CSV table of C-alpha atoms in Angstrom, one decimal:
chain,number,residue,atom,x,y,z
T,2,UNK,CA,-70.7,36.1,-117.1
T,3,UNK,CA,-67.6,37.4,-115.1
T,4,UNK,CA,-68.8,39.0,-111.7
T,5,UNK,CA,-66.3,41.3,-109.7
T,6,UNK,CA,-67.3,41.5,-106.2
T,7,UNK,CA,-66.0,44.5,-104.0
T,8,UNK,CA,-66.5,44.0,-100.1
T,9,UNK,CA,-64.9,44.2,-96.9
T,10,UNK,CA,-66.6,41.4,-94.8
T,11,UNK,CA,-64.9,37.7,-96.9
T,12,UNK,CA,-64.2,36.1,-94.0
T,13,UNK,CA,-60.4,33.7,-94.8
T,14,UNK,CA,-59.8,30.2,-94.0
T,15,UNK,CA,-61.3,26.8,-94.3
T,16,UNK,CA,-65.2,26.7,-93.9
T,17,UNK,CA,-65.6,30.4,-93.0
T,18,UNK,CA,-69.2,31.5,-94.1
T,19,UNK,CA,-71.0,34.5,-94.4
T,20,UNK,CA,-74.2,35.6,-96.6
T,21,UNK,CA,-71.2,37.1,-99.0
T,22,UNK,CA,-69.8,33.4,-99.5
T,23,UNK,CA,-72.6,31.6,-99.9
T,24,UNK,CA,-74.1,34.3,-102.5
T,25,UNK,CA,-71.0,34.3,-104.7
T,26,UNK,CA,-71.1,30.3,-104.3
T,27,UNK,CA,-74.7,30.6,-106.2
T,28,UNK,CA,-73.1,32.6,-108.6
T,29,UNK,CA,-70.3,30.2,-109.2
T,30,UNK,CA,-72.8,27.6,-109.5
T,31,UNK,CA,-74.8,29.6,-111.8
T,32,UNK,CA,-71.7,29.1,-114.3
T,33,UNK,CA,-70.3,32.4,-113.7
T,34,UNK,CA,-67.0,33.2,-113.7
T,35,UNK,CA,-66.6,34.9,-110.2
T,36,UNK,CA,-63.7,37.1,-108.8
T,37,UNK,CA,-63.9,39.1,-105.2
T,38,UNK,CA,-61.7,41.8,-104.2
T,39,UNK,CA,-61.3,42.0,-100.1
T,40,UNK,CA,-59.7,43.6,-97.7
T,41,UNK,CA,-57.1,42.0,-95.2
T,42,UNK,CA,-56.3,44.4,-92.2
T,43,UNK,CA,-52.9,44.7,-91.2
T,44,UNK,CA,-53.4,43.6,-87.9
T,45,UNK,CA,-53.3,39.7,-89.8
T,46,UNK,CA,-49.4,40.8,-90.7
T,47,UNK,CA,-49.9,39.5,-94.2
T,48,UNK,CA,-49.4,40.9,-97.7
T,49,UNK,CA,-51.7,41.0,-101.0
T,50,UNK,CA,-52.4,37.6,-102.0
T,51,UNK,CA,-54.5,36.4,-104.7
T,52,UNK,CA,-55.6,32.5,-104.7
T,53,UNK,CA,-58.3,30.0,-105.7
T,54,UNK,CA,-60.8,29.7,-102.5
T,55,UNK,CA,-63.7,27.1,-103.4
T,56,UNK,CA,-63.4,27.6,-107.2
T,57,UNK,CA,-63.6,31.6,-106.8
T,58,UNK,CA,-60.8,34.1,-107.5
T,59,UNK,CA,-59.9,35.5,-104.4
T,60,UNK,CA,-57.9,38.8,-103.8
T,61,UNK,CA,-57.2,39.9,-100.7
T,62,UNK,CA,-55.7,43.5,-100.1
T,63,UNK,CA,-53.7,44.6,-97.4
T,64,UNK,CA,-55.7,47.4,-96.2
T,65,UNK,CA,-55.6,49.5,-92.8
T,66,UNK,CA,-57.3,48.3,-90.3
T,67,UNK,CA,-61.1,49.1,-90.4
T,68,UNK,CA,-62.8,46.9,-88.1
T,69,UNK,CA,-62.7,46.6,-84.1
T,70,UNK,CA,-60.7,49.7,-83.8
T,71,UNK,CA,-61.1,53.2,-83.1
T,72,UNK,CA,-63.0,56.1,-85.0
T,73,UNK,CA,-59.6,58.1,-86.4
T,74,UNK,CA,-57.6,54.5,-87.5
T,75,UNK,CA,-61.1,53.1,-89.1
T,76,UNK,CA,-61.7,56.4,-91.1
T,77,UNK,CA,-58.2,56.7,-92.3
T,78,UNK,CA,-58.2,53.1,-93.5
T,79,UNK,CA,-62.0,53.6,-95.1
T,80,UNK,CA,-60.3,56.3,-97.0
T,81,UNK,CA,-57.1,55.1,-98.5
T,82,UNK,CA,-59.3,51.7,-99.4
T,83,UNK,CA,-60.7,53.0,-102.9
T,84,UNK,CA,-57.2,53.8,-104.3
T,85,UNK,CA,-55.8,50.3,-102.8
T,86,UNK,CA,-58.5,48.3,-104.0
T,87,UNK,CA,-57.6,50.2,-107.6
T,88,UNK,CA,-54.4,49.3,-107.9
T,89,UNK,CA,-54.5,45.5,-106.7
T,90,UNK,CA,-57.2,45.4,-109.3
T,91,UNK,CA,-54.9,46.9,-111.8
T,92,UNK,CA,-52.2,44.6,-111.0
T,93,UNK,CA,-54.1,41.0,-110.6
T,94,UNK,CA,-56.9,41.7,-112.7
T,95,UNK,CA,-55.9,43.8,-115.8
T,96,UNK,CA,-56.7,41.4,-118.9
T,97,UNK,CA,-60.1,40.7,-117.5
T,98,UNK,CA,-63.8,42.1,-118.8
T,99,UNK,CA,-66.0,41.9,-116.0
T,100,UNK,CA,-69.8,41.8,-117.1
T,101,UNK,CA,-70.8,43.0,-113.8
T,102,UNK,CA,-69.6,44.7,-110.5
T,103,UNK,CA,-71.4,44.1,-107.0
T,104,UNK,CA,-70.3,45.9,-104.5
T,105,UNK,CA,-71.2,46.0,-100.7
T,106,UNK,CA,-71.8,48.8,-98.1
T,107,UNK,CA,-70.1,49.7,-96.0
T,108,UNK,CA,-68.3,51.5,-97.0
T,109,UNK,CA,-69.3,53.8,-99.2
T,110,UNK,CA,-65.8,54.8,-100.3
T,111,UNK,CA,-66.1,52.2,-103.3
T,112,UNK,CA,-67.0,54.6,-105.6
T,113,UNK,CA,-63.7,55.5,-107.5
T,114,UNK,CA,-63.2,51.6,-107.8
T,115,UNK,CA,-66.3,51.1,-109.3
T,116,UNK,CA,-66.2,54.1,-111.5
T,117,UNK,CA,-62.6,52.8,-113.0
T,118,UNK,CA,-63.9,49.1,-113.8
T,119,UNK,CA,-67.3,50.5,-115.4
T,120,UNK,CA,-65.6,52.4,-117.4
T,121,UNK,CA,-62.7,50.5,-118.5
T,122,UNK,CA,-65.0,47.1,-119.1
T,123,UNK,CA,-68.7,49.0,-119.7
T,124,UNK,CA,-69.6,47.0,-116.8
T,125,UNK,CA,-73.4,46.5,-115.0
T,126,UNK,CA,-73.1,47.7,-111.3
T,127,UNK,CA,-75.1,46.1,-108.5
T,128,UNK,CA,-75.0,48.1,-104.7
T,129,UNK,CA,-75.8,45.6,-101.8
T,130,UNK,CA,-76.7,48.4,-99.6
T,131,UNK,CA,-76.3,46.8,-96.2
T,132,UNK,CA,-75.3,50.1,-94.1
T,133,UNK,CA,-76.5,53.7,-94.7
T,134,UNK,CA,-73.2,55.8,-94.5
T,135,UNK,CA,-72.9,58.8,-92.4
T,136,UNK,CA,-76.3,58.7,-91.2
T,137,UNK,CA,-75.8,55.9,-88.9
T,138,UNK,CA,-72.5,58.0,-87.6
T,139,UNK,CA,-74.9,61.3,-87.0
T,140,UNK,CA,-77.6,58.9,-85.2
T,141,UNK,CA,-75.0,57.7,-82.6
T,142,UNK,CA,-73.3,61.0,-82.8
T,143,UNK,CA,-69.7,59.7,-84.1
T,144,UNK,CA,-70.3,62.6,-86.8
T,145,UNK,CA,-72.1,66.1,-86.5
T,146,UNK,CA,-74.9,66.3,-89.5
T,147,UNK,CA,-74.0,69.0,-91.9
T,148,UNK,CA,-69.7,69.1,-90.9
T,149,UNK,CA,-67.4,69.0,-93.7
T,150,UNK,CA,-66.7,65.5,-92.8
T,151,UNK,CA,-70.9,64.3,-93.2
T,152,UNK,CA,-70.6,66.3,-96.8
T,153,UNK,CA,-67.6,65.0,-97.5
T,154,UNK,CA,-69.4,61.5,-96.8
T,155,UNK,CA,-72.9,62.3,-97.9
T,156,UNK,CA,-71.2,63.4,-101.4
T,157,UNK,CA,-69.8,59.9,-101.3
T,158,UNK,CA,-72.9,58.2,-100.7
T,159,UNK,CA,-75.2,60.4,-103.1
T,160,UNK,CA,-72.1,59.3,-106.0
T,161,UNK,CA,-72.2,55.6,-104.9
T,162,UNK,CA,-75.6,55.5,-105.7
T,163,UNK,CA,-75.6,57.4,-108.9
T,164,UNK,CA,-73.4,55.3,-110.4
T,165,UNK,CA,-75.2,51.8,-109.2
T,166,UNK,CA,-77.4,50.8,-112.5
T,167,UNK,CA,-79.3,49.1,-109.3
T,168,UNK,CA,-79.3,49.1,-105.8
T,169,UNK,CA,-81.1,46.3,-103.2
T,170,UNK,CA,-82.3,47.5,-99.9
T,171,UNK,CA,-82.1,45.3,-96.9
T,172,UNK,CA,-85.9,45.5,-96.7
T,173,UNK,CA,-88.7,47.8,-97.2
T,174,UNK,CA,-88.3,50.1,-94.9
T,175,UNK,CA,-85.0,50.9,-96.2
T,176,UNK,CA,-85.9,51.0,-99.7
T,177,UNK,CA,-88.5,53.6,-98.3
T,178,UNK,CA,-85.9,55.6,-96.6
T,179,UNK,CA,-83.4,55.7,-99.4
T,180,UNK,CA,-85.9,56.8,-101.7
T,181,UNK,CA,-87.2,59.5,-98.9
T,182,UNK,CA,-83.8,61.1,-98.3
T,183,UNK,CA,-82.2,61.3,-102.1
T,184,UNK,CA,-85.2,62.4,-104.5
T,185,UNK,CA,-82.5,62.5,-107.1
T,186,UNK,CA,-82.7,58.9,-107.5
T,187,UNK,CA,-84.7,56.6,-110.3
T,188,UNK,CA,-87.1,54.9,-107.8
T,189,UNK,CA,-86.8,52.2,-110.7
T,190,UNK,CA,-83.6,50.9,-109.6
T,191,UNK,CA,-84.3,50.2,-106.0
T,192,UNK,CA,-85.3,47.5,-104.7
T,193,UNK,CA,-85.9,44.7,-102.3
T,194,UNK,CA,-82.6,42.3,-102.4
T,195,UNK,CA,-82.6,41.2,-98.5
T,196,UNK,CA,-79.9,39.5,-96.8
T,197,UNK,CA,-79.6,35.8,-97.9
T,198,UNK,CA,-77.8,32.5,-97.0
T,199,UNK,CA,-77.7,28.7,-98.4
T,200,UNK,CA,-79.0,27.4,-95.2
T,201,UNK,CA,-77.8,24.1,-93.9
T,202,UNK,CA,-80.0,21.0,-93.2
T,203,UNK,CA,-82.1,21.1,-90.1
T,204,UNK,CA,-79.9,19.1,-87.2
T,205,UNK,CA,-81.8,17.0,-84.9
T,206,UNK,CA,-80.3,16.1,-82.0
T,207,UNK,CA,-80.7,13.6,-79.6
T,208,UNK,CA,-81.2,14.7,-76.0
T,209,UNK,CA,-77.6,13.2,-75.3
T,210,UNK,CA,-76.0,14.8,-77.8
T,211,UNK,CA,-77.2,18.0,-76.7
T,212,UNK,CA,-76.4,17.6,-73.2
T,213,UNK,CA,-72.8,16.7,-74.7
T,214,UNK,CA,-72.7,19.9,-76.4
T,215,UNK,CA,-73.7,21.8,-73.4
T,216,UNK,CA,-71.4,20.1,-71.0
T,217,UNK,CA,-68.3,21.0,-74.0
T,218,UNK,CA,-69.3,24.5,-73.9
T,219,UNK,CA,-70.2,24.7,-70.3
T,220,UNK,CA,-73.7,26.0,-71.0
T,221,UNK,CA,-76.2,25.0,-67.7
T,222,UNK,CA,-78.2,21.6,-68.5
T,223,UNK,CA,-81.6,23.0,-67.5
T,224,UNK,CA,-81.5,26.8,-68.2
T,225,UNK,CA,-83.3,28.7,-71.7
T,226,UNK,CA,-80.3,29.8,-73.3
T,227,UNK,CA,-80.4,33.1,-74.9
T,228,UNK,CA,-77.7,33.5,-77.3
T,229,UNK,CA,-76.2,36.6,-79.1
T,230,UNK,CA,-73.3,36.6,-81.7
T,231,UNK,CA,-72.2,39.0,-84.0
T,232,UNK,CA,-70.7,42.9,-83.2
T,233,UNK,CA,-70.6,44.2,-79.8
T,234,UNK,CA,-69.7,48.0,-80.7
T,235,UNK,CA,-72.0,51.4,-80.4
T,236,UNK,CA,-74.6,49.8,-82.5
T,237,UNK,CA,-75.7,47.6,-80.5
T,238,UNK,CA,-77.0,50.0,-77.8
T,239,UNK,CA,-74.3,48.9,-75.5
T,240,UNK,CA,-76.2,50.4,-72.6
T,241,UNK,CA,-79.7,49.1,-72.7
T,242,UNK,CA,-78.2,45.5,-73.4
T,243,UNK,CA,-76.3,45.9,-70.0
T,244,UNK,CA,-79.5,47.1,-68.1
T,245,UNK,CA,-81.5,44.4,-69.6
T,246,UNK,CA,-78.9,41.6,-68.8
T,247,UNK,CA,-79.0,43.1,-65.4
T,248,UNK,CA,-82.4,43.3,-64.9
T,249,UNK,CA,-82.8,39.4,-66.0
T,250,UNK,CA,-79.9,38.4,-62.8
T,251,UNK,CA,-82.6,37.3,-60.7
T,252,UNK,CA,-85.0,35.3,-63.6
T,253,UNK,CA,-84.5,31.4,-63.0
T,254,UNK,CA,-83.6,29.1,-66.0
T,255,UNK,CA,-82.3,31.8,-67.8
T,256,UNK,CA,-79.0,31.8,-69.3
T,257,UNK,CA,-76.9,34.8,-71.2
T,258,UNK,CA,-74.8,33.6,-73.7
T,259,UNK,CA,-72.8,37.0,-75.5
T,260,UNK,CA,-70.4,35.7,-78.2
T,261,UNK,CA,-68.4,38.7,-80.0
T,262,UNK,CA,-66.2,41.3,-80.7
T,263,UNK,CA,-66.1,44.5,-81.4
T,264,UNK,CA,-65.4,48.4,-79.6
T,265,UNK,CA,-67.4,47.6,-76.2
T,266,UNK,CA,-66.7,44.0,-76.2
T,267,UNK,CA,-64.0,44.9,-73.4
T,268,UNK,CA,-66.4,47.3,-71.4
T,269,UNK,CA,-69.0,45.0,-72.0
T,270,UNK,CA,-67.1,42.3,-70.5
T,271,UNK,CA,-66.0,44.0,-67.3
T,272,UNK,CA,-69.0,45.5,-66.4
T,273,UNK,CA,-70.1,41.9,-66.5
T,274,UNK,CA,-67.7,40.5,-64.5
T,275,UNK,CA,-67.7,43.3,-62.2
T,276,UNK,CA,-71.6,42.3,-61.5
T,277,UNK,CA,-70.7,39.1,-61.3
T,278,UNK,CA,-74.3,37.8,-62.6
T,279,UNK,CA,-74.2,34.0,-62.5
T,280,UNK,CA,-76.4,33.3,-65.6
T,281,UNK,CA,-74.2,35.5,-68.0
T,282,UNK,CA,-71.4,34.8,-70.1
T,283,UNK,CA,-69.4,36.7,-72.4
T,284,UNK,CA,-66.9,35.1,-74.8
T,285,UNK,CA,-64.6,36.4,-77.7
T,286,UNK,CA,-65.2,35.7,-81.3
T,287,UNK,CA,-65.5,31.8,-81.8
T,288,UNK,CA,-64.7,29.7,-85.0
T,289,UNK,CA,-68.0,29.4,-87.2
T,290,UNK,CA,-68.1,25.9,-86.9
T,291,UNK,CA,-67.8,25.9,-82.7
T,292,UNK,CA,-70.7,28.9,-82.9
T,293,UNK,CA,-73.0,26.6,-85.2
T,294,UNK,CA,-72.6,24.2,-82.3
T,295,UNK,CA,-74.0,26.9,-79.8
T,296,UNK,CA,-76.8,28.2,-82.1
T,297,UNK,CA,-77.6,24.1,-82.2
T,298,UNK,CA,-78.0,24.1,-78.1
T,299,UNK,CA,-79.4,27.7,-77.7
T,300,UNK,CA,-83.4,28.4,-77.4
T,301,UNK,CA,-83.7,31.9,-78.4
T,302,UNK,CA,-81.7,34.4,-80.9
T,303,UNK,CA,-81.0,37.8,-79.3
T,304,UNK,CA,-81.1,40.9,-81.7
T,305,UNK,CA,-79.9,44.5,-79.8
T,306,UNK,CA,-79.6,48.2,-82.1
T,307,UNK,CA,-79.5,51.6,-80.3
T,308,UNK,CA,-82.7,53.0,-79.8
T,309,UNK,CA,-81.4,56.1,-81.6
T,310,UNK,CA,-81.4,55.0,-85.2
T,311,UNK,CA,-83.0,56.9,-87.7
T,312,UNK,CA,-82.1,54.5,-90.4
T,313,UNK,CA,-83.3,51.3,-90.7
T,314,UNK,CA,-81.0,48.8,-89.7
T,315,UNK,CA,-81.6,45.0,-90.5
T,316,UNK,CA,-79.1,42.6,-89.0
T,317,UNK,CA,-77.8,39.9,-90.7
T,318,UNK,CA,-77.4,37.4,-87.7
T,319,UNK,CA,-81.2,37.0,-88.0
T,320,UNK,CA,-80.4,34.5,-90.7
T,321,UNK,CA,-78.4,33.0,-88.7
T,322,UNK,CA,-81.0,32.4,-85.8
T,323,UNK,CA,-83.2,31.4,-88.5
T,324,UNK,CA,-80.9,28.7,-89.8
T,325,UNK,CA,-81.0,26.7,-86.8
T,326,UNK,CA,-84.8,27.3,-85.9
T,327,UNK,CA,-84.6,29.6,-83.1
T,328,UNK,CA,-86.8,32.1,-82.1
T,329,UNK,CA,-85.7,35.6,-82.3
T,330,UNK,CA,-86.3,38.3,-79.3
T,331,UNK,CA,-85.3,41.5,-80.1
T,332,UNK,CA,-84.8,44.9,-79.2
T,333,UNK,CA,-84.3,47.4,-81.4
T,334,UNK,CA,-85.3,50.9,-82.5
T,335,UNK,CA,-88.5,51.9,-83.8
T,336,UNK,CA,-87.2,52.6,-87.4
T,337,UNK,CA,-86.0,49.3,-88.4
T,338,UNK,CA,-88.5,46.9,-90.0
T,339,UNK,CA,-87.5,44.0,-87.9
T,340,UNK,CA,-90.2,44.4,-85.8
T,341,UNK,CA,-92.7,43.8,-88.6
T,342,UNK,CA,-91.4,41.0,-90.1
T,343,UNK,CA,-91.0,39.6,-86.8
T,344,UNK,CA,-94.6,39.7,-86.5
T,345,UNK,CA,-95.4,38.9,-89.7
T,346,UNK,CA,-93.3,36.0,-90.0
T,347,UNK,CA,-94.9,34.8,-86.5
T,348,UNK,CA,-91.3,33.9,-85.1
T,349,UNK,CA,-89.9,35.9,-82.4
T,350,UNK,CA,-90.6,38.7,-79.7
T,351,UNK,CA,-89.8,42.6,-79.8
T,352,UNK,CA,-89.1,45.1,-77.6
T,353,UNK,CA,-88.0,49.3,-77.5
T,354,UNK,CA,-84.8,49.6,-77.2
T,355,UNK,CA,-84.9,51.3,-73.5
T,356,UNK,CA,-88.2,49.3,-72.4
T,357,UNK,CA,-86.4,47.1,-70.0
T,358,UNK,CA,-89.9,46.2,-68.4
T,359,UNK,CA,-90.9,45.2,-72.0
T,360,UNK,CA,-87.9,43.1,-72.7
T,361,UNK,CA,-88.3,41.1,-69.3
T,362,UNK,CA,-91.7,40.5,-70.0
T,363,UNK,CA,-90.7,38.9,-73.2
T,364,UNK,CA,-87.8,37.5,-71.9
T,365,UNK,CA,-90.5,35.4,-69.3
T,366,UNK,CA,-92.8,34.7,-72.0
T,367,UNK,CA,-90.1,32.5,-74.3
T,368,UNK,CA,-88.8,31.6,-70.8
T,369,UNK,CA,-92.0,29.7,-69.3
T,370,UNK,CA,-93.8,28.3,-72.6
T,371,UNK,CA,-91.5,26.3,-74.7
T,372,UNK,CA,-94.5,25.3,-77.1
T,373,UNK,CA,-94.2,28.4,-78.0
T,374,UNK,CA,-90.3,29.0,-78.5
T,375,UNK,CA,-90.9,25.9,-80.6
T,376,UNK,CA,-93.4,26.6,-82.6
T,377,UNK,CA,-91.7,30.6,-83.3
T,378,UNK,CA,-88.4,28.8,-84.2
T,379,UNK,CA,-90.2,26.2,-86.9
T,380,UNK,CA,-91.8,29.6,-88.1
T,381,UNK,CA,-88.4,31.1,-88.5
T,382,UNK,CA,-87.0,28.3,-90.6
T,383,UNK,CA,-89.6,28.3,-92.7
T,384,UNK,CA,-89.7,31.9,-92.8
T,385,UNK,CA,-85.3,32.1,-93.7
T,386,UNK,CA,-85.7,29.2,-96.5
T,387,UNK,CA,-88.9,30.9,-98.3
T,388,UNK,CA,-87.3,34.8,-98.2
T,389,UNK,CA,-84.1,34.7,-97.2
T,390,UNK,CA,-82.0,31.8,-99.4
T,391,UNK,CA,-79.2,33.2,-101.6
T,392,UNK,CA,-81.2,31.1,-104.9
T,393,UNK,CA,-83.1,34.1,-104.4
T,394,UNK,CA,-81.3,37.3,-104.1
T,395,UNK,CA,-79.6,35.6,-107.0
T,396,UNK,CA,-82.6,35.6,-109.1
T,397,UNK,CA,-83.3,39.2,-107.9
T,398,UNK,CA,-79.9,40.5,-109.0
T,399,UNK,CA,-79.4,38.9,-112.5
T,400,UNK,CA,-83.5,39.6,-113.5
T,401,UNK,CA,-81.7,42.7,-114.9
């Protein structure tokens, strides 16, 4: 088959990696003939450019910029992406019949792009639904419910999914909410497609080796390193995950290690520094190859959402955490399904977002029995390579 992919989040350049990657990887290695249209922001100060990346056809449109920026410059761009994405797509990709269009949230302004290749090629469409678009805005209150600019966005959304033949939740609790809040939909085409990877082989390294590792990244020898990387922006409940940091200054052994970027990655940072709290670090976006390094030294995976979400978010770093066998504490809202899979899957710790006594406690728990963070991090492995591989989602997406 040919597969068109529409996303924002293909990372560029030699061995970047993401679950969007690795899942049109499978599909290359299915025998599929796969193409991906992408953004690149403007801030990179390069034009459209269409090449071969790992034997998939990569095109990469210059877009506005939509991440780490502001509300007003993100929403323009989000806007103008659908016709941009159009006309790359008419210009690069003319003479070819896609059997099939996945496409990825956010955003949710896809929908004239999909619209114009299923109806020009009769293809299948596939929504990844990875972000529920503007309710997430109306949770953190970026965007008043019922404005012209949430119906101008809700109309969006409701189109985006009427025209997906099928659409794969994140988990069941979004599946749930989806079919909840748009009764118009055929609760046939919704399903279960969680976030995947194609995990690496388990590292094991020698005591020397990690104390190498630690000394190149200047992580303390003897200290339960706590590691988060991904987004630091309104999402993450910038707030609690101060007061929790905070709260953990005086906690021996323990070691903060924020790794990011984002909207509050620069208020994040100097509210650090202007505590200056000894076992905390916060550093800019690394390489994926240096962050592997870290996840292969760290002890526990750190997971933060605001406690106001309504929807239920399901971050993709877990996967990550789960890759190199570490347990997961997190603390989240009460919406998300995290917390039960958490539980279910027997491999991490979670907490309210807003219960700072909760989080310490947990925080003391990981920190004092390392049997445990053990045997949670084998659990987690196990856990990513029996749910969570991108064999999977493949299976899930082509079954139709």
């Amino acid at each position: 088959m040919k597969i068109l992919f529409l996303t924002l989040a293909y990372p560029e350049g030699e061995n970047a990696k993401n679950l969007y990657v690795d899942l049109m990887q499978e599909f290359k290695n299915r025998n599929n003939e796969v193409y991906v249209v992408c953004q690149r922001e403007k801030r990179y100060g390069k034009e459209t450019e269409m090449k071969l990346e790992s034997g998939i056809h990569v095109l990469r449109v210059k877009t506005g910029n939509v991440t780490k920026t502001g509300f007003i410059e993100k929403g323009i761009s989000t806007l103008m992406i659908e016709s941009q994405f159009i006309q790359a797509i008419k210009i690069h990709y003319q003479n070819i019949k896609f059997d099939l269009v996945m496409y990825s949230t956010p955003p949710i302004t896809f929908v004239k792009a999909v619209e114009y290749i299923q109806k020009r090629d009769g293809s299948k469409t596939y929504l990844l639904l990875k972000d529920i678009f503007p309710q997430n805005a109306v949770d953190l209150g970026i965007i008043r419910e019922k404005s012209l600019l949430w119906r101008y966005f809700r109309n969006k959304e409701k189109r985006l999914y009427a025209i997906s033949d099928n659409i794969g939740c994140m988990s069941n609790a979004n599946v749930e909410y989806v079919m909840k809040h748009n009764n118009e939909i055929d609760k046939k085409k919704i399903e279960v497609c969680p976030n995947s990877i194609k995990p690496i082989d388990r590292l094991n390294l020698s005591l020397n080796e990690k104390k190498q590792l630690r000394t190149k990244y200047n992580i303390p020898q003897d200290s339960v390193v706590y590691v988060y990387g991904g987004n630091l922006g309104k999402p993450q409940g910038i707030d609690f995950l101060l007061q929790a940091l905070e709260a953990c200054s005086k906690l021996e052994h323990v070691y903060f290690l924020i790794v990011g970027s984002g909207t509050e990655f620069d208020r994040l940072r100097n509210e650090i520094d202007a505590n200056s709290q000894s076992n905390v670090r916060i550093e800019r976006y690394m390489p994926k190859n240096e962050f592997d390094e870290v996840l292969s030294v760290s002890d526990v995976g750190l997971v933060f959402l605001d406690a106001r979400f309504t929807i239920p978010n399901f971050p993709s770093r877990i996967n990550s955490y789960m890759e190199f066998g570490l347990p997961i504490l997190a603390a989240t809202d009460s919406n998300t399904d995290v917390k039960e899979m958490l539980i279910h899957a027997e491999c991490g710790l979670w907490s309210k977002s807003g219960d700072v006594e909760s989080f310490i406690m947990n925080v003391e728990k990981l920190n004092t029995q390392e049997g445990l963070r053990i045997k949670m991090g084998t659990n987690a492995r196990r856990y990513l390579e029996a749910n969570f591989t991108v064999e999977k989602t493949y299976e899930i997406i082509i079954s139709h």
